[in-house]
Short mmCIF file of C-alpha atoms and ligand atoms in Angstrom, two decimals:
data_model
loop_
_atom_site.label_atom_id
_atom_site.label_comp_id
_atom_site.label_asym_id
_atom_site.label_seq_id
_atom_site.Cartn_x
_atom_site.Cartn_y
_atom_site.Cartn_z
CA UNK T 1054 16.86 -21.48 -0.63
CA UNK T 1055 14.05 -23.11 1.37
CA UNK T 1056 11.60 -25.48 -0.26
CA UNK T 1057 8.46 -27.26 0.90
CA UNK T 1058 7.67 -30.37 -1.14
CA UNK T 1059 4.43 -32.32 -0.95
CA UNK T 1060 4.67 -35.67 -2.67
CA UNK T 1061 1.83 -37.99 -3.63
CA UNK T 1062 -0.03 -37.28 -0.40
CA UNK T 1063 -2.97 -39.53 0.47
CA UNK T 1064 -4.98 -38.66 3.57
CA UNK T 1065 -8.04 -40.15 5.26
CA UNK T 1066 -10.22 -38.97 8.10
CA UNK T 1067 -12.25 -40.97 10.59
CA UNK T 1068 -15.93 -40.09 10.33
CA UNK T 1069 -19.07 -41.48 11.96
CA UNK T 1070 -19.64 -43.42 8.74
CA UNK T 1071 -16.14 -44.89 8.79
CA UNK T 1072 -12.82 -44.00 7.21
CA UNK T 1073 -13.12 -41.48 4.41
CA UNK T 1074 -10.49 -40.86 1.74
CA UNK T 1075 -9.99 -37.12 1.25
CA UNK T 1076 -6.60 -36.39 -0.33
CA UNK T 1077 -5.89 -38.60 -3.32
CA UNK T 1078 -2.33 -37.92 -4.40
CA UNK T 1079 -1.36 -34.28 -3.92
CA UNK T 1080 1.91 -33.06 -5.45
CA UNK T 1081 3.06 -29.51 -4.81
CA UNK T 1082 6.43 -27.76 -4.60
CA UNK T 1083 6.62 -24.34 -2.93
CA UNK T 1084 9.86 -22.42 -2.97
CA UNK T 1085 10.57 -19.56 -0.59
CA UNK T 1086 9.26 -16.21 -1.76
CA UNK T 1087 6.60 -17.88 -3.94
CA UNK T 1088 2.85 -17.53 -3.58
CA UNK T 1089 0.74 -20.52 -4.56
CA UNK T 1090 -3.01 -20.09 -4.63
CA UNK T 1091 -5.04 -23.24 -4.06
CA UNK T 1092 -8.55 -22.75 -5.31
CA UNK T 1093 -11.40 -25.16 -5.39
CA UNK T 1094 -14.99 -25.95 -4.54
CA UNK T 1095 -16.20 -26.56 -1.01
CA UNK T 1096 -15.41 -30.02 0.26
CA UNK T 1097 -12.56 -30.64 -2.18
CA UNK T 1098 -10.05 -31.15 0.64
CA UNK T 1099 -8.29 -27.79 0.85
CA UNK T 1100 -8.52 -27.48 4.62
CA UNK T 1101 -7.54 -31.12 4.97
CA UNK T 1102 -4.31 -30.33 3.13
CA UNK T 1103 -3.72 -27.37 5.46
CA UNK T 1104 -4.37 -29.41 8.61
CA UNK T 1105 -2.21 -32.27 7.37
CA UNK T 1106 0.74 -29.93 6.83
CA UNK T 1107 0.21 -28.53 10.34
CA UNK T 1108 -0.09 -32.00 11.90
CA UNK T 1109 -3.70 -32.13 13.09
CA UNK T 1110 -4.20 -35.56 14.70
CA UNK T 1111 -7.56 -36.22 13.00
CA UNK T 1112 -5.98 -36.57 9.60
CA UNK T 1113 -4.21 -39.84 8.82
CA UNK T 1114 -1.54 -39.86 6.18
CA UNK T 1115 -1.83 -43.15 4.30
CA UNK T 1116 1.10 -42.50 2.00
CA UNK T 1117 3.24 -39.77 0.55
CA UNK T 1118 5.52 -37.27 2.19
CA UNK T 1119 6.01 -33.62 3.06
CA UNK T 1120 9.60 -32.43 3.00
CA UNK T 1121 10.87 -29.13 4.37
CA UNK T 1122 14.37 -28.62 2.98
CA UNK T 1123 14.62 -32.39 2.69
CA UNK T 1124 13.49 -33.15 6.26
CA UNK T 1125 10.35 -35.27 6.67
CA UNK T 1126 7.65 -33.12 8.24
CA UNK T 1127 5.20 -35.98 8.77
CA UNK T 1128 7.32 -37.52 11.55
CA UNK T 1129 7.56 -34.17 13.38
CA UNK T 1130 5.25 -33.20 16.25
CA UNK T 1131 3.09 -30.10 15.83
CA UNK T 1132 5.61 -28.11 17.91
CA UNK T 1133 8.52 -29.32 15.84
CA UNK T 1134 6.73 -28.27 12.68
CA UNK T 1135 6.24 -24.78 14.05
CA UNK T 1136 9.87 -24.58 15.11
CA UNK T 1137 10.93 -25.79 11.68
CA UNK T 1138 9.16 -22.74 10.27
CA UNK T 1139 5.67 -23.90 9.29
CA UNK T 1140 2.67 -21.72 10.06
CA UNK T 1141 -1.05 -22.30 9.59
CA UNK T 1142 -3.68 -19.58 9.62
CA UNK T 1143 -6.83 -21.60 10.20
CA UNK T 1144 -10.11 -21.20 8.35
CA UNK T 1145 -11.89 -21.25 11.70
CA UNK T 1146 -9.48 -19.89 14.34
CA UNK T 1147 -10.10 -21.34 17.80
CA UNK T 1148 -10.83 -19.45 21.00
CA UNK T 1149 -8.31 -19.79 23.82
CA UNK T 1150 -10.11 -18.81 27.02
CA UNK T 1151 -7.85 -17.42 29.74
CA UNK T 1152 -4.94 -16.65 27.39
CA UNK T 1153 -4.48 -13.06 26.25
CA UNK T 1154 -3.28 -12.15 22.79
CA UNK T 1155 -0.10 -10.68 24.31
CA UNK T 1156 0.70 -13.78 26.32
CA UNK T 1157 -0.11 -16.11 23.46
CA UNK T 1158 2.19 -14.26 21.06
CA UNK T 1159 5.05 -14.08 23.53
CA UNK T 1160 4.76 -17.75 24.47
CA UNK T 1161 4.57 -18.80 20.82
CA UNK T 1162 7.54 -16.60 19.87
CA UNK T 1163 9.59 -17.99 22.75
CA UNK T 1164 8.71 -21.59 21.86
CA UNK T 1165 9.57 -21.10 18.20
CA UNK T 1166 12.81 -19.19 18.65
CA UNK T 1167 14.00 -21.22 21.64
CA UNK T 1168 14.45 -18.04 23.70
CA UNK T 1169 12.27 -15.20 24.89
CA UNK T 1170 12.31 -12.13 22.65
CA UNK T 1171 14.10 -9.07 24.07
CA UNK T 1172 11.29 -7.19 25.76
CA UNK T 1173 11.64 -3.68 24.33
CA UNK T 1174 12.00 -4.63 20.70
CA UNK T 1175 9.22 -7.16 21.08
CA UNK T 1176 6.71 -4.75 22.60
CA UNK T 1177 7.48 -2.29 19.83
CA UNK T 1178 7.07 -4.98 17.13
CA UNK T 1179 3.72 -6.08 18.56
CA UNK T 1180 2.45 -2.50 18.72
CA UNK T 1181 3.61 -1.75 15.22
CA UNK T 1182 2.04 -4.88 13.71
CA UNK T 1183 -1.23 -4.28 15.54
CA UNK T 1184 -1.33 -0.73 14.33
CA UNK T 1185 -0.55 -1.82 10.74
CA UNK T 1186 -3.45 -4.26 10.96
CA UNK T 1187 -5.67 -1.51 12.45
CA UNK T 1188 -6.19 -3.57 15.58
CA UNK T 1189 -7.17 -1.56 18.61
CA UNK T 1190 -4.58 -1.70 21.42
CA UNK T 1191 -7.23 -3.17 23.72
CA UNK T 1192 -7.05 -6.42 21.74
CA UNK T 1193 -3.69 -7.21 23.25
CA UNK T 1194 -5.33 -7.83 26.63
CA UNK T 1195 -8.30 -9.81 25.36
CA UNK T 1196 -8.41 -13.59 25.34
CA UNK T 1197 -7.40 -15.07 22.00
CA UNK T 1198 -10.38 -15.04 19.61
CA UNK T 1199 -12.94 -14.91 22.44
CA UNK T 1200 -15.77 -12.76 21.18
CA UNK T 1201 -13.72 -11.66 18.16
CA UNK T 1202 -15.68 -11.00 14.99
CA UNK T 1203 -14.79 -13.04 11.90
CA UNK T 1204 -12.65 -10.21 10.58
CA UNK T 1205 -10.89 -9.68 13.90
CA UNK T 1206 -9.99 -13.38 14.06
CA UNK T 1207 -8.43 -13.19 10.62
CA UNK T 1208 -6.41 -10.09 11.54
CA UNK T 1209 -5.21 -11.88 14.63
CA UNK T 1210 -3.97 -14.76 12.46
CA UNK T 1211 -2.01 -12.31 10.30
CA UNK T 1212 -0.65 -10.62 13.43
CA UNK T 1213 0.81 -14.00 14.39
CA UNK T 1214 2.20 -14.44 10.90
CA UNK T 1215 3.96 -11.08 11.02
CA UNK T 1216 5.46 -11.64 14.44
CA UNK T 1217 6.37 -15.33 14.32
CA UNK T 1218 8.12 -15.00 10.94
CA UNK T 1219 7.70 -18.54 9.57
CA UNK T 1220 9.46 -19.83 6.47
CA UNK T 1221 6.24 -21.17 4.99
CA UNK T 1222 2.68 -20.14 5.74
CA UNK T 1223 -0.56 -21.87 4.83
CA UNK T 1224 -3.40 -19.36 4.87
CA UNK T 1225 -6.74 -21.17 4.84
CA UNK T 1226 -9.54 -18.91 3.57
CA UNK T 1227 -8.06 -15.88 5.26
CA UNK T 1228 -10.37 -13.85 3.02
CA UNK T 1229 -13.62 -15.42 4.17
CA UNK T 1230 -15.98 -13.12 6.00
CA UNK T 1231 -13.93 -9.99 5.35
CA UNK T 1232 -15.36 -6.79 3.92
CA UNK T 1233 -13.29 -4.98 1.31
CA UNK T 1234 -11.48 -2.73 3.79
CA UNK T 1235 -10.52 -5.61 6.07
CA UNK T 1236 -9.50 -7.69 3.07
CA UNK T 1237 -7.09 -4.95 2.00
CA UNK T 1238 -5.63 -4.62 5.50
CA UNK T 1239 -5.15 -8.36 5.86
CA UNK T 1240 -3.65 -8.63 2.35
CA UNK T 1241 -1.24 -5.79 3.08
CA UNK T 1242 -0.14 -7.68 6.19
CA UNK T 1243 0.57 -10.81 4.16
CA UNK T 1244 2.46 -8.84 1.51
CA UNK T 1245 4.43 -7.03 4.22
CA UNK T 1246 5.42 -10.31 5.87
CA UNK T 1247 6.55 -11.69 2.52
CA UNK T 1248 8.55 -8.58 1.65
CA UNK T 1249 10.26 -8.70 5.02
CA UNK T 1250 11.14 -12.39 5.28
CA UNK T 1251 10.66 -13.89 1.81
CA UNK T 1252 8.43 -16.62 3.16
CA UNK T 1253 6.65 -19.05 0.83
CA UNK T 1254 2.87 -18.88 0.94
CA UNK T 1255 0.08 -21.35 0.24
CA UNK T 1256 -3.02 -19.22 -0.12
CA UNK T 1257 -6.16 -21.33 0.06
CA UNK T 1258 -9.27 -19.63 -1.22
CA UNK T 1259 -12.63 -20.37 -2.76
CA UNK T 1260 -12.94 -16.92 -4.34
CA UNK T 1261 -10.66 -14.92 -6.62
CA UNK T 1262 -11.28 -11.65 -4.78
CA UNK T 1263 -8.21 -11.81 -2.52
CA UNK T 1264 -5.97 -12.47 -5.53
CA UNK T 1265 -6.44 -8.86 -6.56
CA UNK T 1266 -4.43 -7.86 -3.50
CA UNK T 1267 -2.12 -10.85 -3.10
CA UNK T 1268 -0.70 -11.83 -6.48
CA UNK T 1269 -0.04 -15.55 -6.79
CA UNK T 1270 2.88 -16.84 -8.85
CA UNK T 1271 1.01 -20.11 -9.39
CA UNK T 1272 -2.65 -21.13 -9.24
CA UNK T 1273 -3.70 -24.71 -8.56
CA UNK T 1274 -7.26 -25.92 -8.94
CA UNK T 1275 -8.09 -28.44 -6.25
CA UNK T 1276 -10.89 -30.91 -6.99
CA UNK T 1277 -11.85 -34.09 -5.20
CA UNK T 1278 -8.65 -34.36 -3.18
CA UNK T 1279 -6.09 -33.60 -5.84
CA UNK T 1280 -4.81 -30.87 -8.12
CA UNK T 1281 -6.87 -30.93 -11.31
CA UNK T 1282 -5.12 -28.12 -13.14
CA UNK T 1283 -2.39 -25.58 -12.59
CA UNK T 1284 -1.28 -22.38 -14.21
CA UNK T 1285 -0.41 -18.78 -13.58
CA UNK T 1286 -2.54 -15.85 -12.58
CA UNK T 1287 -4.60 -16.15 -15.77
CA UNK T 1288 -6.09 -19.38 -14.44
CA UNK T 1289 -7.62 -17.42 -11.55
CA UNK T 1290 -9.18 -15.00 -14.01
CA UNK T 1291 -10.71 -17.91 -15.88
CA UNK T 1292 -12.11 -19.38 -12.66
CA UNK T 1293 -13.64 -16.01 -11.87
CA UNK T 1294 -15.53 -16.17 -15.18
CA UNK T 1295 -16.33 -19.87 -15.34
CA UNK T 1296 -16.41 -21.14 -11.76
CA UNK T 1297 -15.58 -24.73 -10.93
CA UNK T 1298 -18.40 -26.46 -12.78
CA UNK T 1299 -16.34 -27.91 -15.57
CA UNK T 1300 -14.07 -29.65 -13.09
CA UNK T 1301 -16.95 -31.20 -11.21
CA UNK T 1302 -18.48 -33.35 -13.91
CA UNK T 1303 -18.15 -36.96 -12.88
CA UNK T 1304 -17.32 -36.16 -9.26
CA UNK T 1305 -19.64 -36.08 -6.29
CA UNK T 1306 -18.49 -32.87 -4.67
CA UNK T 1307 -19.96 -29.43 -5.09
N1 ADP E 584 -12.73 -33.94 10.72
C1 ADP E 584 -13.54 -34.38 9.76
N2 ADP E 584 -14.52 -35.29 10.00
C2 ADP E 584 -15.31 -35.72 9.02
N3 ADP E 584 -15.24 -35.33 7.74
C3 ADP E 584 -14.30 -34.43 7.43
C4 ADP E 584 -13.41 -33.90 8.41
N4 ADP E 584 -12.58 -33.03 7.81
C5 ADP E 584 -12.95 -33.02 6.52
N5 ADP E 584 -13.98 -33.85 6.29
C6 ADP E 584 -14.64 -34.07 5.00
O1 ADP E 584 -13.65 -34.08 4.02
C7 ADP E 584 -14.06 -33.36 2.87
C8 ADP E 584 -13.08 -32.24 2.60
O2 ADP E 584 -13.21 -31.25 3.60
P1 ADP E 584 -12.28 -29.95 3.68
O3 ADP E 584 -10.86 -30.38 3.65
O4 ADP E 584 -12.74 -29.15 4.82
O5 ADP E 584 -12.66 -29.25 2.29
P2 ADP E 584 -12.53 -27.72 1.83
O6 ADP E 584 -11.64 -27.03 2.79
O7 ADP E 584 -11.98 -27.80 0.45
O8 ADP E 584 -13.94 -27.16 1.82
C9 ADP E 584 -15.48 -32.90 3.14
O9 ADP E 584 -16.35 -33.81 2.56
C10 ADP E 584 -15.54 -32.92 4.65
O10 ADP E 584 -16.85 -33.14 5.10
MG1 MG E 585 -11.85 -25.36 3.94
#
């Protein structure tokens, strides 16, 4: 039974105006095979949480810890985190000029598993996942995210998720910029990955729309760098009706 535990996490970021406190004591426990939705207004620190888990160097952990099956993630390099089974689908996926989707996937798979995947099975897996995600075969030979539309970038993130088979995945606004058809395809991919490997998922989203297709076991409302409320799926329904306004009184985010 794998578990990812975030304990009293405080994080700052260096800005032009000086050091800014963003996360102010985040506590979260994600067991394997659980889906946790993190919902909250823009600027509340959701992406900061995602980047901190992944090990982005811009984010400084002042205190707290992140444990993956008891091992401290914060002292691991970005590579070590990936090998330990952590995966981040970024809100704004980056372009990698000169590296094709095929080569990227194979290199990442080899780095994570410690050995190259057996070629025939691998090629078949890549084809199958691309076809499930309705990605044209030609994508395999294009440079990662270069000239991809918003929706294509998100599908490419889920392609990685399906093939790299992490133990825990943080999906940062994977729903943003998707039309309904693409949203369904991407959601099916996430549900397929979970059914296959039983991974734990942190689903970060501003809107409740994606939660129609990916059913969270727990919903956490993130406000001003910490969890302001948590509940089950019914909390998402309430947010859909009421928005975040009532959490924002007395804070300066919006
Ligand atoms: N690299 C950065 N440099 C400066 N400010 C940042 C940086 N990353 C985040 N912030 C600030 O931290 C706050 C939280 O941002 P973010 O984590 O992206 O929120 P969310 O994902 O919930 O919209 C915002 O006020 C944002 O401007
Ligand atoms: Mg964000």
